[in-house]
Coordinates of C-alpha atoms and ligand atoms in Angstrom, one line a residue:
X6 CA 102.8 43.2 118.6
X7 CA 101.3 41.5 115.7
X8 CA 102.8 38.7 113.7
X9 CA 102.7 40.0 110.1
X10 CA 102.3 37.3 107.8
X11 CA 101.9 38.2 103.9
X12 CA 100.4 36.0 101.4
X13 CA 100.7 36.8 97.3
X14 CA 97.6 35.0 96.0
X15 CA 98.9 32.8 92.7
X16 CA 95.3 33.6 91.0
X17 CA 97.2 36.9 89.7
X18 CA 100.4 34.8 88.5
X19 CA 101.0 33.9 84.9
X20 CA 100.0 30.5 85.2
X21 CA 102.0 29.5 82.2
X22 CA 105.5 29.7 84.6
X23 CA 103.9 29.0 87.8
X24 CA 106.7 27.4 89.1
X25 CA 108.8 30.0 88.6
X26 CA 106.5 32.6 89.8
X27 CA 106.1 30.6 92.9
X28 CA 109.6 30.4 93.2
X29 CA 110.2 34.2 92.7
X30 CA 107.5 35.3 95.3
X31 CA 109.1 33.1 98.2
X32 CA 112.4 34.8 97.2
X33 CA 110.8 38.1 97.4
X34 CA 109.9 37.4 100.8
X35 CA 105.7 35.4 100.8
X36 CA 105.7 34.3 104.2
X37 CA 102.8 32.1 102.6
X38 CA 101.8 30.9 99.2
X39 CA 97.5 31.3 99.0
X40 CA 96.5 28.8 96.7
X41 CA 93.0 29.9 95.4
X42 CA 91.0 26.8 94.4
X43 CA 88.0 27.6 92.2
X44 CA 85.5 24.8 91.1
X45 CA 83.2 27.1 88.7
X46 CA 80.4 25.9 90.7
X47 CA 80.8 27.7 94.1
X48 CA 82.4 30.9 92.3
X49 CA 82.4 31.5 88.6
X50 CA 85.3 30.6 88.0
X51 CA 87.7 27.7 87.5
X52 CA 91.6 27.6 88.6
X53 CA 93.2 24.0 89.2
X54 CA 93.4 21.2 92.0
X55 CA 95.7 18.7 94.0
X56 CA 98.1 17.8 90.9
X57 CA 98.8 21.5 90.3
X58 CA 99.3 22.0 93.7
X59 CA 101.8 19.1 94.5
X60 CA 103.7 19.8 91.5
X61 CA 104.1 23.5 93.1
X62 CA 105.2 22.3 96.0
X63 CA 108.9 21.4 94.3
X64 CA 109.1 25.3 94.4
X65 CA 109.1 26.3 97.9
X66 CA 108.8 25.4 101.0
X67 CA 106.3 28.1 102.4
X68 CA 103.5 27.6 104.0
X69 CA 101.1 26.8 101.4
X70 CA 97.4 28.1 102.2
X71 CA 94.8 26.1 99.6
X72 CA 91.4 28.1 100.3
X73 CA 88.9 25.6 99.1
X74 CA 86.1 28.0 97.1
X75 CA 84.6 24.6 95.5
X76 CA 81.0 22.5 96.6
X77 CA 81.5 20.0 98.9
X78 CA 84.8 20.5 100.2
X79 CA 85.3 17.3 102.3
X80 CA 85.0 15.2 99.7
X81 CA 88.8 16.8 98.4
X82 CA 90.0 17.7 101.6
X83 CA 92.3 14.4 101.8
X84 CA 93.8 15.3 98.5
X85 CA 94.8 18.6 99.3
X86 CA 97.1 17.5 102.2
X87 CA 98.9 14.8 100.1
X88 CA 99.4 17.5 98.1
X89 CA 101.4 19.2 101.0
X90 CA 99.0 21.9 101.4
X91 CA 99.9 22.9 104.8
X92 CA 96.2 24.7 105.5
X93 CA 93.1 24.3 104.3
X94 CA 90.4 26.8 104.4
X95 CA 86.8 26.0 103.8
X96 CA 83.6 28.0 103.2
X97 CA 80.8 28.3 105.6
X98 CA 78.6 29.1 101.8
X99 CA 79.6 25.5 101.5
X100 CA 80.0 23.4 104.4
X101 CA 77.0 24.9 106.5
X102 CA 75.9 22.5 109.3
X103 CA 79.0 20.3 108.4
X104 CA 81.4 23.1 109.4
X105 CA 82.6 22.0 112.5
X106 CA 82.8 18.3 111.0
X107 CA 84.7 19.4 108.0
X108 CA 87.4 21.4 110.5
X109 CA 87.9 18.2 112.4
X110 CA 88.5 15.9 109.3
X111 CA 90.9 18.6 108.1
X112 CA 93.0 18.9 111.8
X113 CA 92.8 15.2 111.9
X114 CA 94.5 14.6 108.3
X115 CA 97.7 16.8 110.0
X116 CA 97.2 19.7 108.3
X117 CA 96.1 23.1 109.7
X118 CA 92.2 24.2 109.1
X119 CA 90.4 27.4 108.8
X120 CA 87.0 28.6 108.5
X121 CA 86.0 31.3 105.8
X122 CA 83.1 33.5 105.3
X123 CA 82.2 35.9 102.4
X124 CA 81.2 39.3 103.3
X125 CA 77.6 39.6 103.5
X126 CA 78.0 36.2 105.8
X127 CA 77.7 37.3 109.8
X128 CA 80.3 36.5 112.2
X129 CA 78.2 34.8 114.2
X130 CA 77.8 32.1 111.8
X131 CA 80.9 30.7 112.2
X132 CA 81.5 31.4 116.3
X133 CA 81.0 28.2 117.7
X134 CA 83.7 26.6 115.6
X135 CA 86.4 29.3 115.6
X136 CA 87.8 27.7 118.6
X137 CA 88.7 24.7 116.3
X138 CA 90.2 26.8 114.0
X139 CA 94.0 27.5 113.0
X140 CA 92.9 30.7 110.8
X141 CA 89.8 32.3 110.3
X142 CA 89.1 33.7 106.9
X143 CA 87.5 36.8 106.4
X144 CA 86.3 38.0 102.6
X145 CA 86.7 41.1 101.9
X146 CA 85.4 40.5 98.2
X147 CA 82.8 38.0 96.5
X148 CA 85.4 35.6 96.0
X149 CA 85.7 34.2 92.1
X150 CA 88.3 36.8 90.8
X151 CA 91.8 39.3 91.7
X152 CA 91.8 42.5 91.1
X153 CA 88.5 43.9 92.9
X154 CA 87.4 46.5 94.8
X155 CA 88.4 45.7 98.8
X156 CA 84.6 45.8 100.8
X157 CA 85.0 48.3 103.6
X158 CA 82.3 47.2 105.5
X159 CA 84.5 44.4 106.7
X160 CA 86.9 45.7 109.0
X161 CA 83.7 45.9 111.7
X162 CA 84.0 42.0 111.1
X163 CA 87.6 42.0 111.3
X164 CA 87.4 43.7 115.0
X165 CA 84.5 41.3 116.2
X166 CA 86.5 38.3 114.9
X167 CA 89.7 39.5 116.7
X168 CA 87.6 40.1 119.8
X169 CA 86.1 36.5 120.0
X170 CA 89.9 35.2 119.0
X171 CA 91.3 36.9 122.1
X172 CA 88.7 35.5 124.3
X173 CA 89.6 31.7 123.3
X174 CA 93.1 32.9 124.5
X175 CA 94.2 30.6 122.0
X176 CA 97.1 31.5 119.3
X177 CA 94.4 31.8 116.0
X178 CA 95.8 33.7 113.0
X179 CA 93.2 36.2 111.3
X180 CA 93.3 36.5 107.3
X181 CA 91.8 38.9 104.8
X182 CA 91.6 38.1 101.1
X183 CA 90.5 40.6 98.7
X184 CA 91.3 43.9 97.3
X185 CA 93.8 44.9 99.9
X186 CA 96.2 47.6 98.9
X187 CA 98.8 49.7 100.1
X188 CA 96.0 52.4 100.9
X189 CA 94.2 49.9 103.0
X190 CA 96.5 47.4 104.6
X191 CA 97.2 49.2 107.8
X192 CA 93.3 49.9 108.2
X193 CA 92.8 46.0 108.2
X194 CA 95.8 45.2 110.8
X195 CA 94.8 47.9 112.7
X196 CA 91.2 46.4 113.1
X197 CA 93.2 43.2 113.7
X198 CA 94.3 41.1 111.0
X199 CA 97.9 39.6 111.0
X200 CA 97.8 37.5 107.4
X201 CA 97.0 39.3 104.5
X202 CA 96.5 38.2 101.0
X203 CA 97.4 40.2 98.5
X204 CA 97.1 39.1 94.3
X205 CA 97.1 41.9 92.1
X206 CA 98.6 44.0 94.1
X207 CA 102.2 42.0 94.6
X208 CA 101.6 40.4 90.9
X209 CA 101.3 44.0 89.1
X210 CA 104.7 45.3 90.7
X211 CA 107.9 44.6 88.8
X212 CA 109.5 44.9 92.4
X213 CA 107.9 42.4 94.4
X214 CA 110.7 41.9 97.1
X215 CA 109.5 46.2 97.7
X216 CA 105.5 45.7 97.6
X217 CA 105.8 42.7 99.9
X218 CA 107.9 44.7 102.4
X219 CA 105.6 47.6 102.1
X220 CA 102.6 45.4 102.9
X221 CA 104.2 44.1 105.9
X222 CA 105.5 47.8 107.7
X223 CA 102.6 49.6 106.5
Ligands
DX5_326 C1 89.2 35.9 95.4 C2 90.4 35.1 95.9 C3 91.5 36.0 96.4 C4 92.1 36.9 95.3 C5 92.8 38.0 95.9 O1 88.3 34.9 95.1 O2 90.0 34.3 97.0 O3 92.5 35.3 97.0 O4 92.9 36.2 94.5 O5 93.2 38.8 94.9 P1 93.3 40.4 95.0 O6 94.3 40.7 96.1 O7 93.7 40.9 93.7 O8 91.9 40.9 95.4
ZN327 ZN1 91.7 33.5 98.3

């Protein structure tokens, strides 16, 4: 049995009551807050950084999930867990050979780490460091912007990933960011997924205490 975690991605929030929106979504249910931080350098596009974040994190106390889509990543990684980001997800696109390296600072600052890939990225790229991994992030869009079209493609990496996660025997939680709708979410835990990230699709519904329900009994 799978441990269902949903996670309403704030890039689709009006940003202009984000604390309330924040505050709304973890009384509609969010099991965790995804915080999408853009640098318009690594994506095309530019969202916000630590301050925002701390200041958020008078809101709620879910888990808050910053995925790091910004150059250099260890140079910020310290800021983002005094900001009470509880895990930090970096980009293979970014880190390359200072992955692993990258992970460890991230573990050894107190906060949970991840590894993320985009979907034209293989698997195998980031095998040798899932073991040090709390998450592993799969794409299932080029990440920079809500609202697109979820890559099918992926869920062949969403089995393999789950595979090499059952063989470390160790308790690794498997995300999916991008486009994931009603029609696909039991596609993507079916192939083995158990956190999924969802922004347009809670942030369009007026009823978000029903959507986020829906996503997690699909
Ligand atoms: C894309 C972001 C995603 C995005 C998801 O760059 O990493 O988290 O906000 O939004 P939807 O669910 O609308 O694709
Ligand atoms: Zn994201």
């Amino acid at each position: 049995m799978q441990n269902i975690k949903i996670a309403p991605s704030i890039l689709s929030a009006d940003f202009s009551k984000i604390g309330e929106e924040v505050k709304k979504i973890d009384e509609c249910g969010a099991d965790v807050i995804h915080l999408d931080v853009m640098d318009g350098v690594f994506v095309k596009n530019i969202t916000f950084g630590p301050k925002f974040v701390k200041d958020l994190r008078g809101y709620t106390n879910k888990v808050f999930d910053a995925h790091l889509m910004i150059e250099k990543p260890w140079k910020y990684i310290e800021n983002f867990a005094k900001s009470g980001a509880d895990i930090i997800t970096v980009h293979y696109e970014a880190c390359g050979r200072r992955l692993k390296d990258t992970l460890k600072a991230i573990s050894s600052l107190g906060v949970k780490c991840g590894a993320v890939i985009n979907p034209n990225t293989p698997v195998k790229k980031i095998r040798g460091v899932i073991e040090d991994c709390d998450m592993v992030l799969l794409m299932s869009v080029y990440p920079g912007f809500g609202g697109q079209k979820f890559i099918p493609e992926v869920l062949e990496k969403i089995k393999e990933t789950k595979e090499i996660i059952d063989k470390t025997g160790k308790d690794i939680d498997l995300e999916i960011d991008g486009g994931i709708t009603k029609e696909n979410v039991s596609a993507v835990k079916k192939a083995g997924a158990n956190v999924i990230v969802a922004g347009n699709t809670v942030f369009k519904e007026i009823d978000r205490a029903k959507i986020i329900k829906e996503l997690r009994e699909l």
